[in-house]
XYZ file of C-alpha atoms in Angstrom:
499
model
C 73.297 166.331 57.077
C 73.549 162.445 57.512
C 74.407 163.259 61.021
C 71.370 165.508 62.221
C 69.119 162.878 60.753
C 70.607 159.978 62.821
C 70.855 162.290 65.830
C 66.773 162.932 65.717
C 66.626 158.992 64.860
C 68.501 158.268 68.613
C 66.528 161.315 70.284
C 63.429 159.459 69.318
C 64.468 156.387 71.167
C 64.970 158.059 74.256
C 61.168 159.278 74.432
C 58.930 156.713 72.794
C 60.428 153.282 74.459
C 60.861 150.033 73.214
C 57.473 149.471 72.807
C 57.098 151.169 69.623
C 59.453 148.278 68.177
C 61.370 151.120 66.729
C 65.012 149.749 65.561
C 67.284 152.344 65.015
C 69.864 149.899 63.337
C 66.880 149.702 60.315
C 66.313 152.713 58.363
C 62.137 153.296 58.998
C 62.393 153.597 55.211
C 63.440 149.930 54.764
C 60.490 148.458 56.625
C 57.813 147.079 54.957
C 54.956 149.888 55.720
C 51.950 147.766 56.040
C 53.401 145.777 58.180
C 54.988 148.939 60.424
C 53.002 149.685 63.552
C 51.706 152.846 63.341
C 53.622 153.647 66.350
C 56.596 152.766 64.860
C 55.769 155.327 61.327
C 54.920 157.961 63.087
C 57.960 158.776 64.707
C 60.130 158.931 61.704
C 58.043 161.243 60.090
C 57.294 163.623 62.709
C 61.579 163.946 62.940
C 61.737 164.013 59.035
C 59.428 166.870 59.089
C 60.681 168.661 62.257
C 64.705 167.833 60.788
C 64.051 169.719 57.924
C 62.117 172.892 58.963
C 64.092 173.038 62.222
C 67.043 173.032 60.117
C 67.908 173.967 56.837
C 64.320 175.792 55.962
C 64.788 177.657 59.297
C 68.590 178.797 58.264
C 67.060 179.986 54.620
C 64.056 181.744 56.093
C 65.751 183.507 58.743
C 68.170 184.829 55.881
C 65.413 186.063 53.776
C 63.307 186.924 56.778
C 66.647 189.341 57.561
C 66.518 187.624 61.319
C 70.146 186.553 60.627
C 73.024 188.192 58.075
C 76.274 186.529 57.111
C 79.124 187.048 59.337
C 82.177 188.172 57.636
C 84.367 185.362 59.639
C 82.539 182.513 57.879
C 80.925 182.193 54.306
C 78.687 179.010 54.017
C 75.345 180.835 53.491
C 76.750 183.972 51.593
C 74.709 182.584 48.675
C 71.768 182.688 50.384
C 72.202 186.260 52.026
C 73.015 187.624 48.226
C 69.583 186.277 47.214
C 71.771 183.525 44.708
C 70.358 179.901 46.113
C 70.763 177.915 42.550
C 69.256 174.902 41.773
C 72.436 173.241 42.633
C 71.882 174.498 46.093
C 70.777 172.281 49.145
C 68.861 169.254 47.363
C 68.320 168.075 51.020
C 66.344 170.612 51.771
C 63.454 168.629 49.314
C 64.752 165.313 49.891
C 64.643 165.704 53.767
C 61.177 166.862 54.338
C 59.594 164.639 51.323
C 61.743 161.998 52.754
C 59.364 162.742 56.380
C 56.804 163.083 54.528
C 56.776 159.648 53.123
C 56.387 158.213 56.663
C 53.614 160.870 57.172
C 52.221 158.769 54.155
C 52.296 155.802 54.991
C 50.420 156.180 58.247
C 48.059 158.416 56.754
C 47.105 155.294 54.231
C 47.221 152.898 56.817
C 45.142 154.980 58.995
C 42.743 154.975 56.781
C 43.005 151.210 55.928
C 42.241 150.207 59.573
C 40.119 153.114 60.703
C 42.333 154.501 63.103
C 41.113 157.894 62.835
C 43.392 159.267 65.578
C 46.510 158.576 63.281
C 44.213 159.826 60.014
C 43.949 163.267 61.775
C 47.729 163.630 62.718
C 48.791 162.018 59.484
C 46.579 164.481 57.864
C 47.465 167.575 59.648
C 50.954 166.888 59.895
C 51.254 166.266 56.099
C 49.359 169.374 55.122
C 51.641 171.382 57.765
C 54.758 170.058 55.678
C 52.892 170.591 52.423
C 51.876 174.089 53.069
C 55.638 175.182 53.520
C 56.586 173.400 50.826
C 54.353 174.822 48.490
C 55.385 178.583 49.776
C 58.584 178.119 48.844
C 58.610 176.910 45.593
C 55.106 177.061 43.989
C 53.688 173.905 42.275
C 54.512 170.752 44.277
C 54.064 167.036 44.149
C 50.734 167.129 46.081
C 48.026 164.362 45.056
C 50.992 161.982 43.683
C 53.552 162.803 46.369
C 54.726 159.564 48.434
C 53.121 157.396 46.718
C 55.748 154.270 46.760
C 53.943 153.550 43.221
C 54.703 156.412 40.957
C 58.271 157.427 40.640
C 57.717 160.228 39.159
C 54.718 162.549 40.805
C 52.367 164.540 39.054
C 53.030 168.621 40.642
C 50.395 170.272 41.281
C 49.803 174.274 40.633
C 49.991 176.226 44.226
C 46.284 176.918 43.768
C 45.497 173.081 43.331
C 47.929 172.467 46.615
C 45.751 174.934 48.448
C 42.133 173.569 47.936
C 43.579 169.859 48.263
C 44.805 171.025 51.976
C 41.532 172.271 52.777
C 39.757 169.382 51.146
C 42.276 167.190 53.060
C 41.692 168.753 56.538
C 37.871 168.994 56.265
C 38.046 165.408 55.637
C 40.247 164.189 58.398
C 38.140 166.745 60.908
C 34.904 164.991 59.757
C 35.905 161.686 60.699
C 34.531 160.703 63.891
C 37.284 159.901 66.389
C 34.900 157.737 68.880
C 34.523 155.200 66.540
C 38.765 155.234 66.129
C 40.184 151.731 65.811
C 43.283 149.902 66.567
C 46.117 151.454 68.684
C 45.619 154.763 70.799
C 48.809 157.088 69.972
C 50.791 158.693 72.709
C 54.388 158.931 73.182
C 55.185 158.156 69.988
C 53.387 161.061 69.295
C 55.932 163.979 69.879
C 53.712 167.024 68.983
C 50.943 166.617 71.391
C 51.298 163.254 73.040
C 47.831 162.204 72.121
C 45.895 165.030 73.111
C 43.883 164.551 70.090
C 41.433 167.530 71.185
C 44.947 169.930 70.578
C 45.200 167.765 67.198
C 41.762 169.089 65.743
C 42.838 172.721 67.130
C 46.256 172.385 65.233
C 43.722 171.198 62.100
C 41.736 174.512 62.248
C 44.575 176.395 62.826
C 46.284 175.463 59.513
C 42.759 175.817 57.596
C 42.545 179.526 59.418
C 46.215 180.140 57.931
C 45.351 178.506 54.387
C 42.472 180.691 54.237
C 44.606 183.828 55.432
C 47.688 183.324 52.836
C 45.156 183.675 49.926
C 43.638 187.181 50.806
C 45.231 189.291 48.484
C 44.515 187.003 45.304
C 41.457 185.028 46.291
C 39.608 187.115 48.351
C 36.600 185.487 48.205
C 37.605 182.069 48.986
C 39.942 183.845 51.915
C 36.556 185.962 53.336
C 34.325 182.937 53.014
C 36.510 180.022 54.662
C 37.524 182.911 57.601
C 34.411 184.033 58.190
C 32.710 180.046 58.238
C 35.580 179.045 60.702
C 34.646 182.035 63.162
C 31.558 181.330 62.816
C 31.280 177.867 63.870
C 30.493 177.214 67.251
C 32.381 173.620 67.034
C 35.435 175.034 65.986
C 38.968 176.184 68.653
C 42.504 177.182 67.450
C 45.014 176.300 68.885
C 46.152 177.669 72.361
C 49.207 175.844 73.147
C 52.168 175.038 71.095
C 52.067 172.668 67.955
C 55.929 171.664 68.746
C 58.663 169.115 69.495
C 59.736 170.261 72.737
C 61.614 167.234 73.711
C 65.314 168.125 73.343
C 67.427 167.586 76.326
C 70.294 169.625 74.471
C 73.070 166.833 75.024
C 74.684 165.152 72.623
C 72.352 163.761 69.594
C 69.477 164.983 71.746
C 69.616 168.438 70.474
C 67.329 171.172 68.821
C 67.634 170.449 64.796
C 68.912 174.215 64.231
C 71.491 174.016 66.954
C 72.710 171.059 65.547
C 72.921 172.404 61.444
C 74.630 175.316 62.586
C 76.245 175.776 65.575
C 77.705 172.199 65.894
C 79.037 171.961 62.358
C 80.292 175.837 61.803
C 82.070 178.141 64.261
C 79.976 179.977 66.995
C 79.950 183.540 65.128
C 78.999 182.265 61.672
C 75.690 184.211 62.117
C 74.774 187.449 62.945
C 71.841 189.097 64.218
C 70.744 191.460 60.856
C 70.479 195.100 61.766
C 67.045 194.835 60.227
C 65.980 192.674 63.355
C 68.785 194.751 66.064
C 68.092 197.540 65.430
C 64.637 197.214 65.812
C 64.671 195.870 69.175
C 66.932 198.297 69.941
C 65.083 201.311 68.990
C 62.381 200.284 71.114
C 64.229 199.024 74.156
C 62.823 195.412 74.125
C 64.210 193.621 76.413
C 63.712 190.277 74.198
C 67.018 191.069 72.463
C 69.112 190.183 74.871
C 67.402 186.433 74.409
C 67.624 186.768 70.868
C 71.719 187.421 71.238
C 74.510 185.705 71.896
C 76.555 188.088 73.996
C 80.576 187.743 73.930
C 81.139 186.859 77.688
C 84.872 189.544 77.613
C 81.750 192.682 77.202
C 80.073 193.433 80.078
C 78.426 196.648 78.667
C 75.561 195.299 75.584
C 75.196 198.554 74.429
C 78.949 198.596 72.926
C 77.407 196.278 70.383
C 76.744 197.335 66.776
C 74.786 195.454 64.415
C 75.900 194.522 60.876
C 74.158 195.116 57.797
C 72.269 192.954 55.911
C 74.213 190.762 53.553
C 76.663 193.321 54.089
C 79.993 190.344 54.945
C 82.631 191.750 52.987
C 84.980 194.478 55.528
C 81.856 196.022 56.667
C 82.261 199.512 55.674
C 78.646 200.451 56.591
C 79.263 199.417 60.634
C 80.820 203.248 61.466
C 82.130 201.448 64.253
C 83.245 203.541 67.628
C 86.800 204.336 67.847
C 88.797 200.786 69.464
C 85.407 198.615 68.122
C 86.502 195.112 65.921
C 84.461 192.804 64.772
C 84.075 191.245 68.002
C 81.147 193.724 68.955
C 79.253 192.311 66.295
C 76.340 189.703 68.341
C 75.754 186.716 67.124
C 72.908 184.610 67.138
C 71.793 183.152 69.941
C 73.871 180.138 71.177
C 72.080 178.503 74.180
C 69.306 176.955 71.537
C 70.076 173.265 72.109
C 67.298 172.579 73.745
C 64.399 175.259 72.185
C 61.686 173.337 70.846
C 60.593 173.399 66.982
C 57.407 174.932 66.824
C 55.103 173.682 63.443
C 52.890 176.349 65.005
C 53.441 178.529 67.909
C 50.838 179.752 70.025
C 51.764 183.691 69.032
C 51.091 183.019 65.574
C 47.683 181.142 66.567
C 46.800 184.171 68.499
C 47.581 186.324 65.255
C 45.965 184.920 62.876
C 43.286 185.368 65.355
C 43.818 188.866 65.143
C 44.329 189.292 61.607
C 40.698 187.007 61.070
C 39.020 188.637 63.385
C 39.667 192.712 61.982
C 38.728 190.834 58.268
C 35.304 190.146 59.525
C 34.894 193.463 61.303
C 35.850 192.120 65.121
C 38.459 193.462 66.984
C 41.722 191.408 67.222
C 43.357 193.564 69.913
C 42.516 190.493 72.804
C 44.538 188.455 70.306
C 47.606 190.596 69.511
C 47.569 191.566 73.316
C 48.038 187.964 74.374
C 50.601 187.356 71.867
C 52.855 189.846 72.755
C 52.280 188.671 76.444
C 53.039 184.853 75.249
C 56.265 185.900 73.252
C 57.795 188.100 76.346
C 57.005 184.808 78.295
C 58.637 182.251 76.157
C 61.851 184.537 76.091
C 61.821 184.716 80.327
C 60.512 188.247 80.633
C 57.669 188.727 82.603
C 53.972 189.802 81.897
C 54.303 193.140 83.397
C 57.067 193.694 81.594
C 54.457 192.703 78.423
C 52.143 194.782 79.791
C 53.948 198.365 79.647
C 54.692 197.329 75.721
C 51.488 196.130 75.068
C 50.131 199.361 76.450
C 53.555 201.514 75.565
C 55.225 201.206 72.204
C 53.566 198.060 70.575
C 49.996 199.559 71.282
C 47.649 197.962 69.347
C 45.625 200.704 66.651
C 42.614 200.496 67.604
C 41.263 203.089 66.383
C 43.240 203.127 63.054
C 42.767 201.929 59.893
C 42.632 198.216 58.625
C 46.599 198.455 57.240
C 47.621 200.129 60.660
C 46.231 196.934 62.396
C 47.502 194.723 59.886
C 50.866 196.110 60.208
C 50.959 196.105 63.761
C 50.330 192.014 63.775
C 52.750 191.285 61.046
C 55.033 192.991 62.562
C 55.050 191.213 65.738
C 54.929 187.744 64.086
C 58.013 188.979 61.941
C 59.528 189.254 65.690
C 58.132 185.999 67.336
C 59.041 184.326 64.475
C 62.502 184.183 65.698
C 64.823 182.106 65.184
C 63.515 178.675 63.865
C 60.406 179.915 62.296
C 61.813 182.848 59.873
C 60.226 181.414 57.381
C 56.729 182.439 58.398
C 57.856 185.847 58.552
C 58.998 185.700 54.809
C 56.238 184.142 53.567
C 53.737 186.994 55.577
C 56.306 190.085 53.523
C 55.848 188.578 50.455
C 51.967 188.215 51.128
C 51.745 191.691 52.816
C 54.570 193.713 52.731
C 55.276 194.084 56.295
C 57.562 194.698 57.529
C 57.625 198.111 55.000
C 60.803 198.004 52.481
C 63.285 201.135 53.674
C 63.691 203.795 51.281
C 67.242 203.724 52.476
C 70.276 201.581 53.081
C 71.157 200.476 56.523
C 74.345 202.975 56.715
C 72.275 205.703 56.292
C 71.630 207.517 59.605
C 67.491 207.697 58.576
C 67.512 204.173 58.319
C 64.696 203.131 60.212
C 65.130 199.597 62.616
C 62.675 196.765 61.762
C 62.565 197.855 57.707
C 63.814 195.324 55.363
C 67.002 196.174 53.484
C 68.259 195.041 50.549
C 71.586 192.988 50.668
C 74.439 195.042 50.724
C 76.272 191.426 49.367
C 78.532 192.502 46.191
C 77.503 188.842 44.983
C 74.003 189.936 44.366
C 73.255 188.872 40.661
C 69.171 190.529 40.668
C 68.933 194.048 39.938
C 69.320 196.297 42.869
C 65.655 195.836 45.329
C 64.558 192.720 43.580
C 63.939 190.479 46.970
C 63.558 186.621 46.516
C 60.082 184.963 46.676
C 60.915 181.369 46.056
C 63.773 178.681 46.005
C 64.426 176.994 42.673
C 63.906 173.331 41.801
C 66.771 171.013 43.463
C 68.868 169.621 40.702
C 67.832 166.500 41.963
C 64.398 166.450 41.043
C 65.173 168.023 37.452
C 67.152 165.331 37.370
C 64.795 162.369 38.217
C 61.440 163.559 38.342
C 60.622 164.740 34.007
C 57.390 166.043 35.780
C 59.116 169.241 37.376
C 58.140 172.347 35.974
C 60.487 174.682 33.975
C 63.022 176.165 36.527
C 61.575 179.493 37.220
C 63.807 182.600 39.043
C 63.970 183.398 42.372
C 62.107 186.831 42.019
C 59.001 185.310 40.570
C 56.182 185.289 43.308
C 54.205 182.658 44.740
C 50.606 182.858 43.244
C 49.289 184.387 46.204
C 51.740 186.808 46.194
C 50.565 190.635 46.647
């Protein structure tokens, strides 16, 4: 892990110059951080942040997001495909983003401290970003106390709590007037947007539009209310470009976070595209699979490929595999990804949580889930008209149906353009709405039905049979340090907001 860390550290050299004063030779951590141009802070958060969702978050949500399965050539994440992450179980994965989020911190505080309002509002918005993953996948979280080089041991704060304070936060970073912003002007060093501070307050609303969203099925009022007040304002734009790091040159040290967690450090076929995701793209010809997939070079023919079950890694039983098929007709996960950006928020899933806002006030999101669709096809190199006969074809939007069928419809396309870094959106949206729909089935039953979750076929499943994870436990290391964390709760216990 040491190694991905210092490989963001060098790729941030390489884009923010020497005038940021940025040492590489001195941990960020080390420097005294009122002293620490902002310039300087920024950067090692913004790679703290983007190290640990690009890479280990992104591994465990496209797992539980059943994007990727467990080959049966390799066995590093069989614990996480058998739904049995302990709290022994990647400690970095805490320690990495809080460790970002400390730099966050600090410029957030001295921000504030010197007025800079520029770095208050992507200090802000960048912590809550963090914060708002964090919290949906564990629950309570060091929130008010977090980072705070003070208290050694942090107060956590109850999901709900986390959930106002982000709102609270982002309302009060969005008030501040960035005219009267002092000090130094950010720009290279800022890696998300390179200053565009106009995309910064879109990113801002975009998060409180999401915030609001997550809650409707256990606070609807507070969901309807905030939605509904966001549309409403005249002053307020979502985002319609990327929130990402898109500078990767996908050389050495210079690579895409995910690339470099997996596919550097494990052979090339340690993950497989889940028949849950195959299948579906299969079933209704899209052409984006063929981006999603890593295709074996020695087959010409793609349609000789069968997909393996999810969590099923053992001899694969379940594959019914032509006569002269091996495992080698099994695709991987893509494998050209050293350069793909890490997207905090992608423009598809701005567009739909348009959508989904929209149909909860009575609007029509179908402009929104259109362009989506349309934006997806393009990021994966297939053309708009190519969008256009789906869009109009087999991903119609319902207009005409009823508030579920919509509903459905957009989760289900976020599920897809969620792929590959940002599975984790796609398991937080099942657990909040249940789409994509559960099959009745397992996979190696011919009415299985492409794009249905499936529970693991893993023999090293220890929940009953169906019982699908909604959190990760505690990391040993904060039980260990930290007499604050809550009692260690299981896996199968849902987030508060949790239909």
């Amino acid at each position: 892990m040491k190694k991905i860390i210092i490989s963001i550290l060098i790729l941030s050299t390489a884009f923010i110059g020497c005038s940021t004063n940025l040492d590489i030779n001195e941990d960020p951590d080390l420097l005294t951080p009122e002293k620490t141009p902002l310039a300087t802070q920024l950067p090692a958060g913004i790679i703290g942040v983007v190290g640990a969702e690009g890479g280990i978050f992104s591994i465990i949500g496209g797992f539980w997001a059943q994007h990727f399965t467990q080959s049966s050539s390799a066995n590093q994440f069989r614990n996480i495909d058998s739904y049995n992450i302990t709290t022994n179980d990647y400690n970095y994965a805490w320690t990495t983003m809080y460790d970002g989020l400390n730099d966050i911190k600090a410029v957030q505080r001295k921000a504030l401290a010197e007025e800079n309002w520029n770095y208050y509002l992507i200090a802000t918005t960048l912590y809550v970003q963090a914060s708002q993953i964090m919290t949906d996948f564990y629950g309570d979280i060091p929130y008010v106390e977090a980072c705070d080089p003070k208290i050694l041991a942090p107060k956590f704060n109850t999901g709900q709590e986390v959930y106002d304070l982000m709102i609270k936060d982002l309302n009060n970073a969005l008030a501040k007037d960035l005219k009267t912003s002092k000090g130094t002007v950010p720009g290279k060093d800022d890696f998300i947007f390179l200053g565009n501070m106009t995309n910064w307050r879109k990113f801002a609303n975009t998060l409180k539009l999401k915030i609001y969203i997550r809650q409707s099925e256990k606070n609807t009022a507070v969901s309807d209310s905030g939605i509904k007040a966001l549309l409403n304002d005249a002053n307020v734009s979502f985002l319609d470009t990327d929130a990402a790091e898109s500078n990767f040159l996908g050389t050495p040290n210079y690579e895409n976070p995910l690339y470099e967690f997996n596919y550097k450090l494990n052979v090339r076929t340690n993950i497989r595209i889940s028949r849950t995701l195959g299948q579906f793209l299969t079933d209704k010809a899209d052409p984006r699979k063929d981006a999603f997939i890593y295709w074996t070079p020695a087959i010409a023919n793609s349609t000789a490929y069968v997909f393996q079950d999810q969590g099923n890694y053992e001899t694969n039983p379940s594959l019914g595999y032509p006569k002269g098929v091996t495992t080698t007709y099994i695709p991987s996960v893509i494998y050209n990804g050293a350069k793909k950006p890490v997207y905090l928020l992608s423009l598809e899933e701005s567009l739909l949580l348009q959508a989904e806002a929209l149909e909860r006030t009575g609007a029509s999101g179908k402009a929104k889930y259109d362009a989506a669709i349309t934006e997806n096809f393009r990021k994966n190199g297939i053309s708009s008209t190519a969008a256009d006969s789906f869009i109009n074809g087999v991903y119609a939007y319902p207009a005409s149906g009823t508030f579920d069928q919509k509903l459905e419809a957009i989760i289900v396309q976020k599920w897809v353009a969620s792929f590959p870094e940002n599975g984790f959106e796609a398991f937080f949206e099942k657990n909040r709405t249940d789409y994509p729909k559960t099959s009745p089935v397992a996979q190696n039953v011919s009415s299985y039905v492409g794009g249905q979750f499936a529970f693991s076929a893993s023999p090293d499943v220890v929940v009953s049979y169906g019982t699908f994870p909604k959190r990760i436990p505690y990391p040993l290391s904060e039980r260990s340090y930290n007499s604050n964390t809550p009692k260690l709760l299981d896996a199968s216990v849902k987030i508060w907001w949790n239909k």
